XYZ file of C-alpha atoms in Angstrom:
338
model
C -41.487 46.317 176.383
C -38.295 44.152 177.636
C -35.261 45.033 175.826
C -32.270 42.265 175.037
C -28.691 43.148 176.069
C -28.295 44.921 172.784
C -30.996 47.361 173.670
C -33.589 46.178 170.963
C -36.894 45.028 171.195
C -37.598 41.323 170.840
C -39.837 42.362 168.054
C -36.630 43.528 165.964
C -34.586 40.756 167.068
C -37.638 38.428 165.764
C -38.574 40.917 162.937
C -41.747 40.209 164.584
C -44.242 42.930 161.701
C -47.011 42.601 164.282
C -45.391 43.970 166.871
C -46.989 48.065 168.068
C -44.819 50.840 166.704
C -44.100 53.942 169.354
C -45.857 56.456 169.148
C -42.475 58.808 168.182
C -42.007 55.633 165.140
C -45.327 55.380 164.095
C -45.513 59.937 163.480
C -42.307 58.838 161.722
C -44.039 56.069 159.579
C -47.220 58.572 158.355
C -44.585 60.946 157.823
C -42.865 58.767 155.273
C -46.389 57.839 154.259
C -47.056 61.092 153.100
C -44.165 61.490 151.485
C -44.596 58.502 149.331
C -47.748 58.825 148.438
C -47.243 62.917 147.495
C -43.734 61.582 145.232
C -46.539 59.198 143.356
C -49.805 60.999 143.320
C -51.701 58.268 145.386
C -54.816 59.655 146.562
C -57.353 57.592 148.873
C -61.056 57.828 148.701
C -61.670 57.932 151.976
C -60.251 57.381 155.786
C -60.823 53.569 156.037
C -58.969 53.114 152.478
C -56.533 55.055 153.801
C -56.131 53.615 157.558
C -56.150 50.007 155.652
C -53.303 50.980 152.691
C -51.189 52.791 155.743
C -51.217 49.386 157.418
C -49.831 47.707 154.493
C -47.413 50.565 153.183
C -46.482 50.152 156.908
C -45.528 45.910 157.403
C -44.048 46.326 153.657
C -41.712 49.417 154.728
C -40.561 47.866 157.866
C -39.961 44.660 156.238
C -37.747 46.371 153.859
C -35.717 48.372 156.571
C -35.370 44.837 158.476
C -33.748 42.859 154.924
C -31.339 45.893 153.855
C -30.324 46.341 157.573
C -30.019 42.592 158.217
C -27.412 40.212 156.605
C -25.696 41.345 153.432
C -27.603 39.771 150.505
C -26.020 41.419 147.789
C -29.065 43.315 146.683
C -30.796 45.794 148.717
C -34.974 46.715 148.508
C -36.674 49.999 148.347
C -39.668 52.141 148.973
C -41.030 51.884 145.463
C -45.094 52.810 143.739
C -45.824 49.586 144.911
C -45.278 50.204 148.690
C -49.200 50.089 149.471
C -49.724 46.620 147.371
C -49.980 43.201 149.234
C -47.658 40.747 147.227
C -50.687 38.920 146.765
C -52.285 42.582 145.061
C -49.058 43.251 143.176
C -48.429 39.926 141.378
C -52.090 40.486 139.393
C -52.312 43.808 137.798
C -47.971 43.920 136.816
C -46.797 40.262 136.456
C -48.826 39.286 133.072
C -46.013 36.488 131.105
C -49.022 33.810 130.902
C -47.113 30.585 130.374
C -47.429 27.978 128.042
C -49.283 24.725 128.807
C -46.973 21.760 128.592
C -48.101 20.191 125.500
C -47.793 24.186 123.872
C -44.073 23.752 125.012
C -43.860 20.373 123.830
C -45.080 20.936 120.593
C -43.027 24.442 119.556
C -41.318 24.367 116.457
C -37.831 23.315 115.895
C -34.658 25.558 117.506
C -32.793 26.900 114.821
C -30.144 29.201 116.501
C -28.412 31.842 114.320
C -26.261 32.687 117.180
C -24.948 29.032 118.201
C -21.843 29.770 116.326
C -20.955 32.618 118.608
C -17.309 31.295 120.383
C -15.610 34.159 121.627
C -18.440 36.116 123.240
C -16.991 39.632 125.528
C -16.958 39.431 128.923
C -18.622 42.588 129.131
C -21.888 43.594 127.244
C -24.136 46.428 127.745
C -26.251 47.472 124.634
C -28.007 50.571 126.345
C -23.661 52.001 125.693
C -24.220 51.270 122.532
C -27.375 53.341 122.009
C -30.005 50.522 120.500
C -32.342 50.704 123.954
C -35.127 53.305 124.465
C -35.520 54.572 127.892
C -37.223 52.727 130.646
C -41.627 52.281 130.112
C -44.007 51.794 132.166
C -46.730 49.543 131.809
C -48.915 50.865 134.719
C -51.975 48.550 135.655
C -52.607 46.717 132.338
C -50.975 43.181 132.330
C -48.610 43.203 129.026
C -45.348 43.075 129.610
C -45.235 40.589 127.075
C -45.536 43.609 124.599
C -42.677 45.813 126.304
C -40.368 42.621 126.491
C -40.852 41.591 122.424
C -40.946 45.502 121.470
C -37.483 46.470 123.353
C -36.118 43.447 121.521
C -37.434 44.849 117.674
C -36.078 48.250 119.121
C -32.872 47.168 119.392
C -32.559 44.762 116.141
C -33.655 47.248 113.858
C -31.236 50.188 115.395
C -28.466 47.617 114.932
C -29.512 47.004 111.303
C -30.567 50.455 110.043
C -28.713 52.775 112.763
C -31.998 54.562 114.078
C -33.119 54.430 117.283
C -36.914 54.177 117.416
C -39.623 54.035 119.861
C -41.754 51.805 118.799
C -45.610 50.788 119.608
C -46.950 48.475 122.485
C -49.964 49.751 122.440
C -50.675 48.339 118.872
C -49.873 44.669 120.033
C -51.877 45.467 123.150
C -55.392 46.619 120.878
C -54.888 44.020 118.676
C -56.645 40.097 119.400
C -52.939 38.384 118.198
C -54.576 34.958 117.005
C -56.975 34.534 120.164
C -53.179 33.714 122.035
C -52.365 37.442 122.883
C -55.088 39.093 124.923
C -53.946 42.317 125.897
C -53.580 43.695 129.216
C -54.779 39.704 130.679
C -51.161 38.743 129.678
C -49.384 36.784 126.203
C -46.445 35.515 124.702
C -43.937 37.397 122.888
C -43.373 34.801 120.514
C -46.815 35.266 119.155
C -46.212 39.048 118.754
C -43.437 38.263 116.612
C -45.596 36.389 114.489
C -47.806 38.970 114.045
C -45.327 41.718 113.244
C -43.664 39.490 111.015
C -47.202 38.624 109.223
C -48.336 42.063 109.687
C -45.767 43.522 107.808
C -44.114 45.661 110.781
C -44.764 47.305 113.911
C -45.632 51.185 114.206
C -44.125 53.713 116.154
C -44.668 55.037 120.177
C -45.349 58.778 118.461
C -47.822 57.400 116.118
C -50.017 54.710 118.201
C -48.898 55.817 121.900
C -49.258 53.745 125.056
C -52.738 54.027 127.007
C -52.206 51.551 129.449
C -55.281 49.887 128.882
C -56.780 48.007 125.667
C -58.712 49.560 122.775
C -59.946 48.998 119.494
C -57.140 48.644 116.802
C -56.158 51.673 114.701
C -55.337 49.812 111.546
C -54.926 53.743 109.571
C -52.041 54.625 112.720
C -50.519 51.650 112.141
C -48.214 52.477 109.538
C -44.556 50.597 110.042
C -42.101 52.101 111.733
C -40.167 48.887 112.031
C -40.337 45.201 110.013
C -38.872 41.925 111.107
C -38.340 38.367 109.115
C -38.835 35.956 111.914
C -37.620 35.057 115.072
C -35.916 32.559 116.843
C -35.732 30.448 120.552
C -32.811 30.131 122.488
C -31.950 26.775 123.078
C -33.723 26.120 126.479
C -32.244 25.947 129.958
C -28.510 26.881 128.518
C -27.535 29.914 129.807
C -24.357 29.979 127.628
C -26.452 29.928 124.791
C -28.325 32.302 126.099
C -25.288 34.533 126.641
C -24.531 34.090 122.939
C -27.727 35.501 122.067
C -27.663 38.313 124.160
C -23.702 38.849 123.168
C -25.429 39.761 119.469
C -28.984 41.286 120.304
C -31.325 42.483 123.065
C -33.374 39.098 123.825
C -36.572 38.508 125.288
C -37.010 36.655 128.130
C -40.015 34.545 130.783
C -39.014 34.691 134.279
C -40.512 34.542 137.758
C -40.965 37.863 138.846
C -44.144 37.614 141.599
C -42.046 37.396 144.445
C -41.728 39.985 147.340
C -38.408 40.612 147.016
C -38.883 41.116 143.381
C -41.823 43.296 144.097
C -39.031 45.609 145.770
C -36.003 45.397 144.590
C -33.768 48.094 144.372
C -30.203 47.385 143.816
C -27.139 45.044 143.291
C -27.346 41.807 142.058
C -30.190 39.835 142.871
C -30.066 36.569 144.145
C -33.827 35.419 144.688
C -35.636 34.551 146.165
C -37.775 33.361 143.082
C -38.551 29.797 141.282
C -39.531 28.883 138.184
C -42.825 29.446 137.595
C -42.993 31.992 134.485
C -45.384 34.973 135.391
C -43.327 38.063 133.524
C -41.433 39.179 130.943
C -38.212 41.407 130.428
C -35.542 42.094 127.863
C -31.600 41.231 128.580
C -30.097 44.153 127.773
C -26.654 42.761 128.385
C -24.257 41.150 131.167
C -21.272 41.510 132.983
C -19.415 40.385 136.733
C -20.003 41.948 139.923
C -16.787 43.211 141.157
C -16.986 40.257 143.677
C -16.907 37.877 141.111
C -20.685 37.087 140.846
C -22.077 36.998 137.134
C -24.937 38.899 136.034
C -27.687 39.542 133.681
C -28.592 43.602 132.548
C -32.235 43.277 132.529
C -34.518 45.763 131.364
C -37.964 45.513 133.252
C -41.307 47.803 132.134
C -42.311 49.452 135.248
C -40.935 52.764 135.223
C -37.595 54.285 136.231
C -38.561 53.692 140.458
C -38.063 50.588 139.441
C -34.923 48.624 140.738
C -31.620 50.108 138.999
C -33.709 52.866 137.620
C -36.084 50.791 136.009
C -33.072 47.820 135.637
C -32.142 44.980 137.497
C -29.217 43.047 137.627
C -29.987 39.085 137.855
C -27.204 36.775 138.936
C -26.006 34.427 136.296
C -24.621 31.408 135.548
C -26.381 29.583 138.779
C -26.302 25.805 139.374
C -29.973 25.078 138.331
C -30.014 25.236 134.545
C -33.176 26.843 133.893
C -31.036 29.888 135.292
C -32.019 31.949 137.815
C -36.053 32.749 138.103
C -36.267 30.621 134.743
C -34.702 33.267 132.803
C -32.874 30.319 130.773
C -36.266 28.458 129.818
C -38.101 30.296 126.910
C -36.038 33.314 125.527
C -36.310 34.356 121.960
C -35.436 37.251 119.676
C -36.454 39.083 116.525
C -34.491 38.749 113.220
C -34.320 41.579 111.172
């Protein structure tokens, strides 16, 4: 194969994923293969599932080597569980925010926002320091992050107001049909989960009604409260200072756009994109803070286990030029009151 001046194969220079490995790189590629898939317990039925997967585990690893070795972005990517997924494979089973239809968003009820009056918000806020966030969850293969997102928000409001740090239940918004809006692990809002724990008088705990990862039929005698709320409230849209107030008081839910490749694999630093607007998943702000190059951030708190980004966090640049912020995460946020 021709090498440039630099000594590098046109196909690096190009990052050029079709291009044959050596035989020396490719050993070195089933190597890491291995590796991966012994660190996650991935097991293949058969050689042709696993010739296929390789390929794919392959183009997604070198991709990743050629962005964190290329121009600094500010965020690097990683070797994560989702290594053997197409982007097209990962955005079904993990990105499950279904968004609302226009005239849904048009028609939702008046903002009244408790936390408008906020003035003199820190510069720094990080509520996992202040000991009102569980650890990182994982939502494995069924679609409801909507769950995680609205129950790490009642987590946090109800440490804040009765000083106990709680797991609370997912799996109990998961099982139950949340007025034919919610639909388990095929995605829902978390808007409509607060309804229901508001009208259902509370939400249980993770020890009594644990996480399956998949839906069942409702355990209405586990499903003793653990944790009650009175309501909840929008953030004004596509304002990320209001936003900021918000999170400056509680741990918000929040839509974004989280399909994307780079999202797929992030690993560190502040991330920059690339992403749109179109609202496929759901997180909780955790906090926020500046990079120490001067670039703003959101602390977000995702649900796909600690191998996951900043160990199951990610850090999403803030205050950006396009007012639904960054991914969207400015256009539908909302918290529990307690």
């Amino acid at each position: 194969m021709p090498k440039n001046v630099l000594g590098l194969s046109p196909c690096f220079v190009h990052l050029d994923f079709t291009c044959p490995l050596s035989p020396l790189n490719e050993e070195h590629m089933l190597k890491r293969h291995e590796e991966w898939m012994a660190m996650h317990g991935r097991v293949y039925t058969d050689s042709a599932e696993h010739e296929k997967l390789f390929a794919i585990f392959k183009e997604n690893v070198e991709r990743i080597d050629a962005f964190n070795n290329g121009v600094e972005k500010g965020y690097k990517l990683g070797v994560n569980k989702f290594a053997d997924l197409t982007n097209e494979e990962f955005r079904s089973p993990h990105i499950s925010y279904r968004c609302q239809s226009f005239e849904l968003m048009s028609n939702s009820k008046p903002v009244n926002f408790y936390h408008g009056n906020v003035t003199a918000a820190p510069t720094i806020v990080d509520w996992r320091k202040k000991g009102v966030v569980t650890s990182v969850k994982d939502q494995s293969s069924c679609g409801c992050c909507w769950a995680f997102s609205a129950v790490a928000a009642i987590e946090g409001i109800t440490t804040l107001k009765k000083g106990k740090l709680i797991s609370l239940s997912e799996q109990q918004l998961v099982d139950y049909d949340i007025n034919g809006e919610n639909e388990g692990c095929e995605g829902g809002f978390m808007d409509t989960a607060f309804q229901f724990i508001k009208s259902n008088h509370g939400l249980t705990s993770e020890a009594n009604y644990p996480y399956q990862g998949s839906e069942g039929a409702c355990r209405k005698e586990e499903a003793n409260p653990a944790a009650t709320i009175t309501g909840y409230e929008d953030v004004p849209p596509n304002n990320e200072k209001a936003l900021l107030q918000a999170v400056a008081n509680q741990l918000v839910s929040v839509a974004i756009e989280g399909s994307g490749w780079s999202f797929q694999f992030y690993k560190s630093g502040v991330f920059l994109g690339e992403c749109d607007t179109y609202l496929d998943h759901a997180v909780t702000l955790v906090g926020y803070g500046t990079n120490s190059d001067g670039t703003k951030y959101w602390f977000a708190k995702n649900s796909w286990g600690t191998n996951w980004g900043e160990k199951g966090y990610m850090r999403l640049e803030r205050d950006v030029a396009a007012k639904e912020g960054l991914c969207g995460v400015a256009m539908k946020a909302s918290y529990p009151l307690a």
